[in-house]
Amino acid sequence: MTTKQAPSTLQKMGLDTPMALALHLPSRYEDETELLTIEEAIHLGRFNSAQTQGVVIRNQVLFRPRRQMIVTIEDETETLNLRFLNFYPSQQKQMAVGVNIRVRGEVREGFQGPEMVHPTVRVVAPDTPLPASLTPVYPASVGVSQTIIRKAVSQALRDPSLQDSLAEFLPKDLMAELLPSHDWPNLQAAITYLHQPPADANTQALLERTHPAWRRVQFEELLAQQISLKRAHAIRRERHAPSFPRAKKQSFEEGLLKVLPFKLTNSQDRVWSEISNDLSQSFPMNRLLQGDVGSGKTVVAALAAARAMDHGYQAAIMAPTEILAEQHYLKMKEWFEPLGVRIAWLSGSLKAKEKRLAQEVIENGQAQLIIGTHALIQENVSFAKLGLAVIDEQHRFGVRQRLEIQQRVGSELFYCHQLMMSATPIPRTLAMTYYADLDVSVIDELPPGRKPIATKVVKASRRDEVIGGLQSWLSKGLQAYWVCPLIEESEVLQLQTAVESFEQLTQALPDFKVGLVHGRLKAEEKAAVMAAFKANEIQLLVATTVIEVGVDVPNAALMVIEHAERFGYAQIHQLRGRVGRGSADSVCILMYAEPLSMAAKERLQTLRETSDGFVIAERDLSLRGPGELLGAKQSGDAMLRFVDLQRDAWLIELAQQAAERLLAEHADLVERHLERWLGSRAEFLKA
Ligand code: ADP
Ligand code: MG
C-alpha cells in the first residue's frame, strides 16, 4: 500500500504505513460468521447480537412520537422491524421495498413486535457467502469508518513489505529456553490471527488479551522497551559529565554537615554515599531518590548541590509548585547563606525586572545555587555551568521537561547529573519497565522522634465534634491544618467552600488565629500566610490542596481533611505527610460525606490501616493505571500499547532476560526490532 491511496484521516491516526496498520489491532470482534433465520434471532433475544437477513416488505417514516423510520423485513420464518431514529435519505433509498438486506443487532420487544434499533445494515444478494473469520472492530476516530480501516488493514496485511517487517527473527532456541512450554505463534501469524480470527477462535481470550497470539505481540512490545532502556543506559554511560569526587577540606559539603541541626539517619547516609558515588563518575547520574513524605530527602539534595558547587559548578533545584519551590529556597538560604553561597530564585510569578536579574546571575555564573519552578526550563534560562539538576516530585514533570534541563553551552550539548526525588514509590512493574534506566535509592526510615500518625475516619455529620476536638488541640499549643474539599469541576466553587470553612472556623475558634491559603492567592500573599503559620502567628491553617507537597511545619500535628472521599490515595498520603513531623502525637481526621462509593470506602479504610507508601502506591496503580503515576505529560504517549502492567507482569521478566541475551548474542537483530516497534517514539525512553 502506498500513502497516496490512504485517506488522510488514516494518516492523522498515524496509520500511514503497512506496519502501522498491521499493529493497529482490533479492540473487539463481531461474529458475522453465523446467519440466523429471523425466528432464531428473535428467539435469541435481547443482549445477544444476532445476524439475520430478509427482504424489505415495508419502509415507512413516522412522525409520532418523533421522526423515525421503520423498515420491516421478512424471511420464510418471521418478520422483523428495524427502527432508525436518525437516518439519512440515502438510507431510506438503500432499504427500499424488495431489497435483500443483512442486518446485525439485538432483537428486543418493541411496541409493534420484535425489533432491532439501529442495526448494522448491508445490502447483499441472499446467497452472499458468510465471512470465514470474525469481523474486527478497530479503535477509530471521528471521520474514519470501520469499513475504511478494515479495508486499509487487510490491504496492508497483503503488502509484500510486511513479510519483511514482521519476519521472525527471535532465535528459536532462545524462546525454547526462556519459555519451554509456550504455544505462541510467530509474529506474523499472531498479527494475522488477531486481525482475522477464525470463526471458532476463543473470543474470551481474545477480548481479555490473554490469547497466545496476544502474548506474542505483548512480548515483542516489552522486548522492544527493555532493549531500548538497556541501550539508553549504555548511551548514558558514554556521555560525558563533570566528575565530582569527594572534595577536600573546607568545602561546602563539610560546612553544610556542620550547620545541620541534626545527624543524618542511616538511610540518608546510605543514599548519600550512593549519590556521591554517581557524582564522582564522568558520565551523568540518572538517579531517583525515593523516600516517603518527611523522610528527609531535601538535605540529601542539598549535599549533592554542595558537592557540585565545591567543584565550581552550579546546582539547580526544580519543584513543581511555587510553594514547594519556595520552601526549598528558604531551607537552602538557611543552610547555605552562612557558608557564603549565592542563591538565585526563579519562578513564573517574579516581576519582569526581577526575572531578568535572576536570569543574568544564572547566566554569568554568579549564582551558584538556583531554586525555582518550571520557570527554570521555560523562561529561556541558560546556565553558566550547570553540574547538577535536582528535580523534586519528579512524577509531576513529563519526560520532555526532564530532557529539557540538559543544556547547550555554546554549540555543545551538555549533560549534567540528574537527581530526581519522589515520595510516591514506584511499584515493581513500573520500575522494571518505564523506569528501568533509573538507578534508585530509597530512604526507608524516618528521622528519629517521629510519631506514627493516627488516622481516623469520621462522618461529616460529626463536624461540630471535630471542631470541638480541634479547640482542645490548639489549646495545647499545637497547630493544625484544615484541608478543604477538592472540587475538580470548579475552582470557583472550591474557593467558595474554602472561604466558608474559613469563616465558620474563625467564628467557632475565637481564641485562635485562623489563616486561609488557596491557589488563587498571589505568590507573595501565599508566602506571607505560610510564613505566619510557620511562625505560629496562625494556629489553624485552612487550605486547599496547595499544601499538598513539601510544606514543613513541625508544630502542626493535626490535620482535618474535609470530603476525604473525593481525594485519591496519593493525595491523602501526601497531605497526611504534612503532620507527624514534630515530637507530638499526630492525628489525621478523614471526614467523609455519605453516600460513600465502594471504591471510596475501600480507599479510606486502607488509608486508615496503613501509612506505608508502597502499599498505597500499589493500590493506586491498580486503580488508576500507570499513566497518572508517570505524570500527566507522559500518559498521552503511552509506550506500551498492548501490555497491561498488572495483567502481564510476568511477561516483563521474560522480556528482560530475552533483551539481555539479544544484546549480548545477537546485536544485529536489536536495531530491527526497535525500528519495528518504536520508530519515532524511541526518544521517550532516553529520559
Ligand atoms: P521530604 O523527604 O518529605 O522532602 P524533608 O526533607 O522536607 O522531607 O524533611 C522533613 C523534615 O525532617 C524537615 O524538617 C527536615 O529538616 C527534617 N529532617 C531531615 N533529616 C533529618 C534527620 N536526619 N534528623 C532529624 N530531622 C531531619
Ligand atoms: Mg520534599
XYZ file of C-alpha atoms and ligand atoms in Angstrom:
715
model
C 0.000 0.000 0.000
C 1.193 3.484 -0.676
C 0.279 6.570 1.245
C -1.372 8.221 -1.709
C -4.144 5.641 -1.545
C -4.689 6.156 2.153
C -7.297 8.706 3.144
C -5.744 11.493 5.148
C -7.823 10.689 8.232
C -5.921 7.431 8.490
C -2.686 9.334 8.287
C -3.830 11.570 11.087
C -4.292 8.466 13.181
C -0.692 7.580 12.426
C -1.818 4.727 10.175
C 0.336 5.609 7.227
C 2.472 2.519 6.707
C 1.610 -1.147 6.298
C 3.404 -1.819 9.578
C 1.429 0.833 11.444
C -1.781 -0.634 10.079
C -0.710 -4.159 10.936
C -0.127 -3.050 14.514
C -3.469 -1.292 14.704
C -5.073 -4.246 16.443
C -8.797 -4.712 16.978
C -10.331 -3.794 20.279
C -13.063 -6.396 19.835
C -14.834 -8.550 17.259
C -18.240 -9.085 15.819
C -19.332 -12.517 14.851
C -20.724 -12.327 11.353
C -19.790 -15.879 10.584
C -23.212 -17.076 11.564
C -26.529 -16.200 9.950
C -29.728 -16.882 11.862
C -33.224 -17.018 10.496
C -35.382 -14.160 11.769
C -37.184 -16.597 14.005
C -33.913 -17.778 15.543
C -32.768 -14.190 16.016
C -35.978 -13.321 17.831
C -35.583 -16.408 19.933
C -32.041 -15.478 20.886
C -33.484 -12.384 22.487
C -32.074 -9.303 23.998
C -28.422 -8.700 24.940
C -27.233 -11.043 22.222
C -26.072 -9.626 18.989
C -27.503 -11.600 16.096
C -27.094 -11.531 12.359
C -30.028 -12.262 10.145
C -31.347 -11.289 6.730
C -34.556 -10.736 4.844
C -36.367 -8.848 2.130
C -37.736 -5.396 2.877
C -41.538 -5.541 2.738
C -42.306 -2.118 4.180
C -40.430 1.140 4.700
C -42.253 3.934 6.492
C -41.291 7.219 8.026
C -43.315 8.092 11.141
C -43.549 11.480 12.792
C -45.021 10.452 16.131
C -43.812 10.412 18.825
C -40.804 11.642 16.866
C -39.448 11.384 13.400
C -38.254 7.871 12.711
C -38.013 5.236 10.028
C -39.397 1.736 10.451
C -38.225 -0.855 7.982
C -39.843 -4.285 8.054
C -38.032 -7.320 6.715
C -39.239 -10.828 6.216
C -37.827 -14.272 5.550
C -39.566 -17.611 5.313
C -39.829 -17.843 9.111
C -40.843 -14.442 10.535
C -40.926 -10.660 10.109
C -38.826 -8.122 11.992
C -38.980 -4.352 12.395
C -35.858 -2.216 12.163
C -36.149 1.151 13.836
C -33.960 4.148 12.941
C -34.260 7.316 14.976
C -31.690 9.169 12.949
C -31.432 8.397 9.287
C -30.401 9.867 6.004
C -32.449 9.930 2.807
C -29.767 7.658 1.347
C -30.603 5.013 3.925
C -34.243 5.254 3.035
C -33.329 4.551 -0.565
C -30.898 1.810 0.360
C -33.602 -0.102 2.205
C -36.294 0.180 -0.412
C -39.063 -2.415 -0.595
C -37.864 -5.563 -2.323
C -34.196 -5.185 -1.424
C -32.472 -8.030 0.439
C -30.540 -6.813 3.468
C -28.324 -8.458 6.045
C -28.645 -6.888 9.489
C -26.934 -7.220 12.797
C -28.102 -6.132 16.210
C -30.044 -7.097 19.303
C -33.637 -8.092 18.979
C -35.898 -6.667 21.627
C -39.617 -6.482 22.184
C -40.984 -3.229 20.755
C -44.485 -1.755 20.676
C -45.160 -3.336 17.324
C -43.496 -6.676 17.999
C -39.846 -7.709 17.903
C -37.472 -5.051 16.602
C -33.843 -4.072 16.178
C -32.912 -0.474 16.930
C -30.209 0.927 14.683
C -28.887 -2.370 13.374
C -25.858 -2.520 11.109
C -27.180 -2.949 7.599
C -25.651 -4.286 4.422
C -27.390 -4.780 1.118
C -26.382 -8.215 -0.160
C -27.589 -10.841 -2.535
C -29.394 -13.527 -0.476
C -26.694 -16.104 -1.200
C -23.702 -13.891 -0.367
C -21.247 -16.152 1.474
C -20.514 -15.533 5.149
C -17.041 -14.423 6.184
C -14.824 -17.214 7.481
C -13.332 -15.091 10.219
C -14.647 -12.863 12.970
C -15.079 -9.251 11.968
C -12.588 -6.959 13.699
C -13.734 -3.739 15.319
C -10.887 -1.240 15.407
C -10.132 1.715 17.599
C -11.312 4.511 15.348
C -11.597 8.240 15.463
C -14.088 10.714 14.119
C -14.435 10.589 10.389
C -12.954 7.137 9.884
C -15.394 4.323 9.472
C -14.725 0.713 10.359
C -15.075 -0.115 6.697
C -12.220 2.203 5.758
C -9.953 0.867 8.478
C -10.818 -2.757 7.713
C -10.055 -2.264 4.083
C -6.790 -0.479 4.757
C -5.707 -3.129 7.246
C -6.470 -6.092 5.051
C -4.676 -4.393 2.189
C -1.711 -3.761 4.471
C -1.657 -7.379 5.583
C -1.180 -8.403 1.952
C 1.588 -5.881 1.377
C 4.827 -7.646 0.431
C 6.904 -5.324 2.632
C 5.186 -6.726 5.676
C 6.767 -10.121 5.108
C 9.995 -8.432 5.911
C 8.874 -6.116 8.709
C 7.174 -8.914 10.577
C 9.739 -11.566 9.803
C 10.565 -13.871 12.652
C 13.984 -13.139 13.982
C 13.933 -14.281 17.554
C 16.293 -17.209 17.633
C 14.272 -20.400 18.087
C 16.497 -21.784 20.775
C 16.216 -18.568 22.768
C 12.448 -18.793 23.060
C 12.543 -22.519 23.712
C 14.991 -21.908 26.507
C 13.215 -18.974 28.115
C 9.715 -20.313 27.885
C 9.791 -24.022 27.091
C 6.069 -24.576 27.221
C 4.870 -21.646 25.183
C 2.379 -22.087 22.381
C 2.843 -18.689 20.817
C 2.582 -18.293 17.075
C 5.309 -16.372 15.295
C 4.775 -12.643 14.969
C 3.306 -12.566 11.520
C 0.910 -15.388 12.290
C -0.049 -13.717 15.567
C -0.843 -10.421 13.890
C -2.823 -12.041 11.118
C -4.735 -14.083 13.649
C -5.625 -11.037 15.708
C -6.957 -9.210 12.667
C -8.798 -12.183 11.250
C -9.511 -14.746 13.916
C -11.262 -17.887 12.650
C -14.916 -18.391 13.469
C -14.109 -20.873 16.237
C -11.499 -18.686 17.977
C -11.574 -18.342 21.733
C -13.178 -14.899 21.780
C -12.910 -14.623 25.538
C -9.127 -14.972 25.422
C -9.008 -12.563 22.510
C -11.006 -9.941 24.351
C -9.046 -10.349 27.556
C -5.851 -10.280 25.522
C -4.543 -13.461 27.068
C -4.661 -15.450 23.827
C -1.270 -16.852 22.722
C -1.406 -14.523 19.713
C -1.725 -11.564 22.064
C 1.041 -12.928 24.263
C 3.362 -12.993 21.325
C 2.624 -9.372 20.457
C 2.877 -8.207 24.060
C 6.166 -9.982 24.476
C 7.606 -8.293 21.400
C 6.486 -4.917 22.617
C 8.022 -5.402 26.038
C 11.144 -6.709 24.431
C 11.488 -3.523 22.409
C 11.030 -1.486 25.509
C 13.572 -3.440 27.506
C 16.120 -3.273 24.723
C 15.792 0.433 24.294
C 16.018 1.032 28.020
C 19.165 -1.027 28.224
C 20.582 0.821 25.274
C 19.687 4.180 26.769
C 21.586 3.078 29.815
C 24.636 2.249 27.746
C 24.385 5.506 25.818
C 24.241 7.483 29.016
C 27.436 5.873 30.201
C 29.165 7.072 27.100
C 28.108 10.658 27.612
C 30.355 12.991 29.407
C 29.525 14.824 32.602
C 31.879 16.557 35.017
C 33.120 14.285 37.732
C 32.649 15.440 41.316
C 34.660 13.288 43.688
C 34.590 13.997 47.406
C 36.135 17.402 47.861
C 38.964 18.424 50.114
C 38.573 20.096 53.469
C 36.800 23.434 53.897
C 34.186 22.522 51.395
C 30.512 23.479 51.214
C 29.750 19.828 51.798
C 31.645 19.780 55.045
C 30.240 23.156 56.017
C 26.680 22.000 55.441
C 27.137 18.911 57.580
C 28.380 21.208 60.348
C 25.476 23.677 60.242
C 22.781 20.997 60.124
C 20.905 20.854 63.407
C 20.646 17.065 63.176
C 22.621 13.962 62.288
C 21.803 12.102 59.078
C 19.836 8.929 59.577
C 21.471 5.669 58.462
C 19.226 5.670 55.423
C 20.209 9.187 54.487
C 23.855 8.261 54.944
C 23.476 5.284 52.662
C 21.665 7.083 49.852
C 24.079 9.963 50.059
C 27.015 7.633 49.535
C 25.227 6.104 46.521
C 24.667 9.545 45.063
C 28.154 10.655 45.969
C 29.499 7.686 44.069
C 27.436 8.562 40.991
C 28.622 12.143 41.115
C 32.225 11.072 41.080
C 31.742 9.272 37.748
C 32.384 11.049 34.491
C 29.035 10.116 32.969
C 25.751 11.726 34.032
C 23.921 10.433 37.052
C 20.317 9.473 36.457
C 19.109 8.574 39.880
C 15.759 8.581 41.581
C 15.753 9.257 45.278
C 12.685 7.760 46.751
C 11.530 8.303 50.283
C 8.225 8.686 51.973
C 6.965 12.143 52.822
C 9.005 13.541 55.687
C 11.863 11.078 55.277
C 14.335 13.891 54.698
C 15.152 13.968 51.007
C 15.869 17.692 50.943
C 19.064 17.518 52.920
C 20.382 14.802 50.622
C 19.667 17.048 47.653
C 21.474 19.857 49.441
C 24.528 17.663 49.954
C 24.587 16.818 46.265
C 24.289 20.513 45.426
C 27.129 21.301 47.819
C 29.295 18.727 46.062
C 28.676 20.285 42.649
C 29.365 23.754 43.997
C 32.563 22.553 45.621
C 33.770 21.776 42.131
C 32.868 25.201 40.841
C 29.660 24.126 39.122
C 26.136 25.384 39.542
C 23.354 23.299 41.022
C 19.650 23.778 40.355
C 16.658 22.546 42.287
C 13.356 22.497 40.467
C 9.998 21.863 42.115
C 6.534 21.571 40.591
C 4.763 24.219 42.646
C 5.637 27.672 43.809
C 5.037 26.822 47.467
C 7.281 23.804 47.347
C 9.996 25.628 45.456
C 9.823 28.455 47.926
C 10.211 26.068 50.863
C 13.341 24.760 49.249
C 14.550 28.261 48.688
C 14.086 29.185 52.346
C 15.741 25.955 53.537
C 18.693 26.448 51.236
C 19.098 30.025 52.353
C 19.101 28.888 55.959
C 21.714 26.228 55.301
C 23.897 27.760 52.634
C 23.904 31.506 53.093
C 26.047 31.294 56.232
C 28.554 29.431 54.068
C 28.624 32.258 51.579
C 26.751 30.525 48.758
C 24.972 32.823 46.314
C 21.444 31.597 45.705
C 19.093 32.672 42.935
C 15.327 32.323 42.915
C 13.382 31.996 39.703
C 9.668 31.484 39.413
C 6.978 32.420 36.951
C 5.484 34.958 39.303
C 8.561 37.161 39.532
C 8.272 40.635 38.072
C 9.927 41.070 34.711
C 12.801 43.000 36.172
C 13.496 40.519 38.975
C 13.315 37.735 36.467
C 15.829 39.399 34.225
C 18.127 39.917 37.149
C 17.870 36.267 38.158
C 18.492 35.132 34.594
C 21.525 37.349 34.463
C 23.228 35.922 37.518
C 22.368 32.401 36.385
C 23.869 33.098 33.015
C 27.020 34.836 34.192
C 27.658 32.216 36.836
C 27.379 34.457 39.889
C 24.523 32.332 41.151
C 25.871 29.043 42.460
C 22.616 27.528 43.582
C 19.395 28.121 41.663
C 15.981 27.260 43.032
C 12.756 27.541 41.103
C 9.711 26.146 39.427
C 9.153 25.110 35.788
C 10.365 28.607 35.063
C 13.872 27.167 35.158
C 13.236 25.407 31.887
C 10.522 27.588 30.474
C 11.965 31.043 30.691
C 14.786 30.511 28.290
C 17.316 30.333 31.051
C 20.857 29.498 30.183
C 23.116 28.289 32.908
C 26.743 29.274 33.000
C 27.908 25.911 34.243
C 25.221 23.598 35.453
C 26.626 20.489 37.074
C 23.593 19.076 38.853
C 19.852 19.338 38.413
C 17.612 18.169 41.234
C 14.016 17.606 40.260
C 11.650 17.290 43.169
C 8.384 15.369 42.863
C 9.635 14.221 39.514
C 6.432 12.417 38.568
C 4.784 15.782 38.216
C 7.063 16.627 35.357
C 6.928 14.987 31.989
C 9.779 13.196 30.316
C 10.192 16.032 27.872
C 10.612 18.533 30.641
C 13.257 16.384 32.247
C 15.067 16.169 28.952
C 14.962 19.913 28.564
C 17.150 20.602 31.516
C 20.058 19.297 29.556
C 21.529 22.423 28.231
C 23.572 23.786 25.445
C 26.814 25.556 26.246
C 27.975 27.107 23.028
C 27.141 24.527 20.433
C 27.774 21.567 22.667
C 25.062 19.585 24.350
C 25.975 19.405 27.951
C 24.883 16.659 30.254
C 24.550 17.429 33.886
C 23.935 14.975 36.682
C 20.268 14.496 37.442
C 18.763 13.636 40.764
C 15.047 13.076 40.802
C 13.113 12.869 44.008
C 9.740 11.385 44.717
C 7.617 10.483 47.676
C 5.482 8.229 45.519
C 7.161 4.861 45.421
C 7.305 3.173 42.076
C 5.634 -0.208 42.037
C 7.880 -3.005 40.850
C 6.234 -3.425 37.476
C 6.763 0.222 36.662
C 10.299 0.171 37.966
C 11.086 -2.679 35.620
C 9.569 -1.009 32.588
C 9.281 2.733 32.360
C 11.950 3.446 34.908
C 14.410 0.712 34.097
C 17.103 3.210 33.185
C 16.926 4.954 36.509
C 19.113 3.983 39.392
C 17.056 4.077 42.519
C 17.987 4.995 46.067
C 15.486 4.581 48.842
C 15.308 6.318 52.198
C 13.441 3.739 54.192
C 13.392 5.235 57.651
C 12.028 8.422 59.092
C 14.150 10.789 61.185
C 14.135 9.805 64.853
C 11.403 11.001 67.160
C 8.645 10.858 64.587
C 5.424 9.520 65.939
C 3.153 7.460 63.751
C 0.131 9.392 62.592
C -3.160 8.066 63.902
C -5.709 8.255 61.121
C -9.391 8.439 61.923
C -12.308 8.177 59.563
C -15.260 10.289 60.649
C -18.677 11.072 59.200
C -19.242 14.669 58.134
C -22.290 14.846 60.390
C -19.860 14.894 63.313
C -18.262 18.120 62.143
C -19.115 20.016 65.336
C -17.454 17.342 67.418
C -14.383 17.576 65.256
C -14.257 21.342 65.711
C -14.589 20.847 69.476
C -11.642 18.467 69.407
C -9.725 20.960 67.353
C -10.204 23.570 70.036
C -8.682 21.469 72.808
C -5.890 20.517 70.457
C -4.998 24.117 69.720
C -5.233 24.918 73.433
C -2.247 22.621 73.973
C -0.176 24.971 71.862
C -0.198 22.803 68.783
C -1.170 23.872 65.294
C -3.481 22.299 62.753
C -4.403 22.130 59.084
C -7.938 22.114 57.784
C -7.966 20.871 54.228
C -10.923 21.909 52.099
C -12.680 19.628 49.695
C -11.324 19.113 46.284
C -13.867 20.211 43.715
C -12.423 19.182 40.417
C -15.246 20.574 38.333
C -14.962 24.098 39.583
C -12.147 26.085 41.017
C -14.552 28.870 41.923
C -16.713 26.507 43.928
C -13.631 25.121 45.616
C -12.565 28.595 46.612
C -16.039 29.396 47.867
C -16.115 26.331 50.119
C -12.703 27.207 51.458
C -13.841 30.727 52.311
C -16.961 29.366 54.022
C -14.973 26.933 56.136
C -12.546 29.683 56.966
C -15.350 31.961 58.177
C -17.043 29.229 60.155
C -13.823 28.165 61.854
C -12.832 31.756 62.598
C -16.136 32.153 64.419
C -16.015 28.833 66.196
C -12.460 29.342 67.429
C -12.296 32.965 68.617
C -9.216 32.364 70.781
C -7.070 31.394 67.858
C -5.883 32.943 64.672
C -7.141 31.184 61.591
C -5.448 31.631 58.218
C -6.516 30.827 54.692
C -4.372 29.783 51.776
C -5.563 28.767 48.318
C -4.462 28.622 44.722
C -5.898 31.990 43.724
C -3.690 33.963 46.094
C -0.728 35.803 44.666
C 2.593 34.143 45.344
C 3.640 36.734 47.900
C 0.287 36.509 49.696
C 0.663 32.753 49.874
C 4.176 33.120 51.165
C 3.048 35.592 53.835
C 0.360 33.216 55.130
C 2.763 30.282 55.126
C 5.377 32.304 56.955
C 2.831 33.358 59.590
C 1.798 29.740 60.052
C 5.377 28.643 60.368
C 5.978 31.356 62.998
C 2.865 30.176 64.898
C 1.193 33.543 64.390
C -1.532 31.495 62.750
C -2.641 28.397 64.643
C -5.131 26.899 62.225
C -4.463 26.955 58.520
C -7.450 26.464 56.273
C -6.132 25.366 52.929
C -6.975 23.903 49.588
C -4.643 21.273 48.219
C -1.934 23.866 47.617
C -0.298 22.460 50.732
C -0.170 19.010 49.223
C 3.538 18.883 48.752
C 6.511 19.878 50.765
C 5.093 22.116 53.476
C 7.103 21.629 56.610
C 5.805 22.936 59.951
C 6.776 20.506 62.726
C 4.440 22.049 65.310
C 1.409 21.258 63.166
C 0.237 17.905 64.453
C -3.416 17.717 63.469
C -4.946 17.609 60.055
C -8.604 17.519 59.162
C -9.476 16.647 55.589
C -12.995 17.525 54.535
C -14.689 15.325 51.953
C -11.789 12.932 52.087
C -13.760 10.619 49.812
C -13.036 12.955 46.914
C -9.300 12.612 47.161
C -7.157 9.903 45.662
C -4.761 7.666 47.556
C -1.634 9.588 46.733
C -3.148 12.954 47.540
C -4.223 11.952 51.020
C -0.947 10.235 51.649
C 0.908 13.385 50.650
C -1.373 15.644 52.634
C -1.151 13.469 55.698
C 2.617 13.615 55.493
C 2.422 17.292 56.487
C 1.743 16.241 60.083
C 3.739 13.893 62.280
C 6.882 15.938 61.786
C 7.322 17.140 65.330
C 7.554 15.404 68.684
C 3.817 15.491 69.469
C 1.410 12.663 68.699
C -0.221 13.401 65.397
C -3.698 12.796 64.142
C -5.264 12.936 60.710
C -9.035 13.047 60.527
C -10.611 11.975 57.278
C -14.117 13.395 57.185
C -16.436 11.914 54.619
C -19.908 12.617 53.370
C -22.359 9.868 52.557
C -23.181 8.078 50.372
C -19.783 6.512 50.048
C -18.936 4.531 46.936
C -17.371 1.095 47.374
C -14.095 2.395 45.990
C -14.027 5.384 48.322
C -14.858 3.199 51.296
C -12.005 0.853 50.498
C -9.663 3.766 49.955
C -10.410 5.395 53.295
C -10.123 2.066 55.055
C -6.734 1.357 53.516
C -5.521 4.822 54.420
C -6.637 4.334 57.999
C -4.873 0.999 58.245
C -1.573 1.802 56.615
C 0.783 4.676 56.122
C 3.163 2.549 54.084
C 3.742 4.482 50.899
C 4.498 1.307 48.951
C 1.218 -0.363 49.816
C -0.626 2.817 48.943
C 1.172 3.233 45.633
C 0.374 -0.338 44.611
C -3.301 0.204 45.344
C -3.174 3.431 43.466
C -1.618 1.826 40.434
C -4.186 -0.916 40.306
C -6.883 1.696 40.439
C -5.665 4.277 38.007
C -3.118 2.632 35.812
C 0.429 3.812 35.286
C -0.427 6.995 33.392
C -1.005 9.050 36.474
C 1.973 7.776 38.354
C 4.162 8.536 35.404
C 2.876 12.058 35.254
C 0.181 13.571 33.157
C 2.542 14.737 30.475
C 3.675 11.252 29.762
C 0.482 9.338 29.820
C -0.604 10.562 26.406
C 2.480 8.989 24.944
C 1.889 5.615 26.452
C 4.686 3.482 25.198
C 3.082 0.194 25.924
C 0.052 -0.140 23.713
C -0.703 -3.787 24.142
C 0.725 -4.579 27.534
C -1.135 -4.100 30.755
C 1.378 -3.938 33.552
C -0.877 -5.667 36.011
C -2.215 -8.391 33.810
C 1.046 -9.077 32.037
C 3.542 -8.538 34.842
C 5.027 -12.000 34.383
C 5.986 -11.182 30.819
C 8.215 -8.325 31.883
C 10.823 -10.548 33.443
C 10.826 -12.777 30.422
C 11.332 -9.818 28.127
C 14.108 -8.553 30.325
C 16.001 -11.837 30.043
C 15.429 -12.010 26.326
C 16.653 -8.432 25.899
C 19.859 -9.216 27.727
C 20.502 -12.270 25.597
C 19.741 -10.481 22.355
C 22.001 -7.574 23.157
C 24.815 -9.903 24.111
C 24.479 -12.510 21.393
C 22.503 -11.024 18.522
C 23.286 -7.341 18.455
C 22.398 -7.258 14.749
C 18.767 -8.085 15.467
C 18.313 -5.398 18.017
C 18.142 -2.457 15.641
C 15.498 -4.061 13.527
C 13.391 -4.864 16.486
C 13.499 -1.314 17.794
C 12.691 0.168 14.428
C 9.764 -2.174 14.088
C 8.229 -1.244 17.391
C 9.199 2.194 18.339
C 10.061 4.255 15.326
C 9.936 7.843 16.469
C 8.753 7.095 19.949
C 12.156 5.816 20.985
C 13.152 9.247 22.238
C 10.911 8.988 25.236
C 12.825 6.075 26.528
C 16.001 8.053 26.834
C 14.845 10.366 29.579
P 10.791 15.048 52.397
O 11.524 13.777 52.187
O 9.322 14.845 52.510
O 11.156 16.103 51.387
P 12.079 16.879 54.174
O 13.382 16.853 53.511
O 11.231 18.077 53.989
O 11.251 15.576 53.820
O 12.339 16.622 55.718
C 11.280 16.631 56.646
C 11.738 17.220 57.960
O 12.674 16.360 58.593
C 12.447 18.551 57.810
O 12.020 19.380 58.856
C 13.895 18.203 57.959
O 14.656 19.273 58.429
C 13.841 17.081 58.968
N 14.963 16.139 58.904
C 15.544 15.672 57.785
N 16.528 14.798 58.092
C 16.553 14.720 59.439
C 17.350 13.967 60.359
N 18.301 13.144 59.956
N 17.096 14.134 61.676
C 16.120 14.960 62.085
N 15.338 15.698 61.267
C 15.556 15.571 59.954
Mg 10.194 17.213 49.977
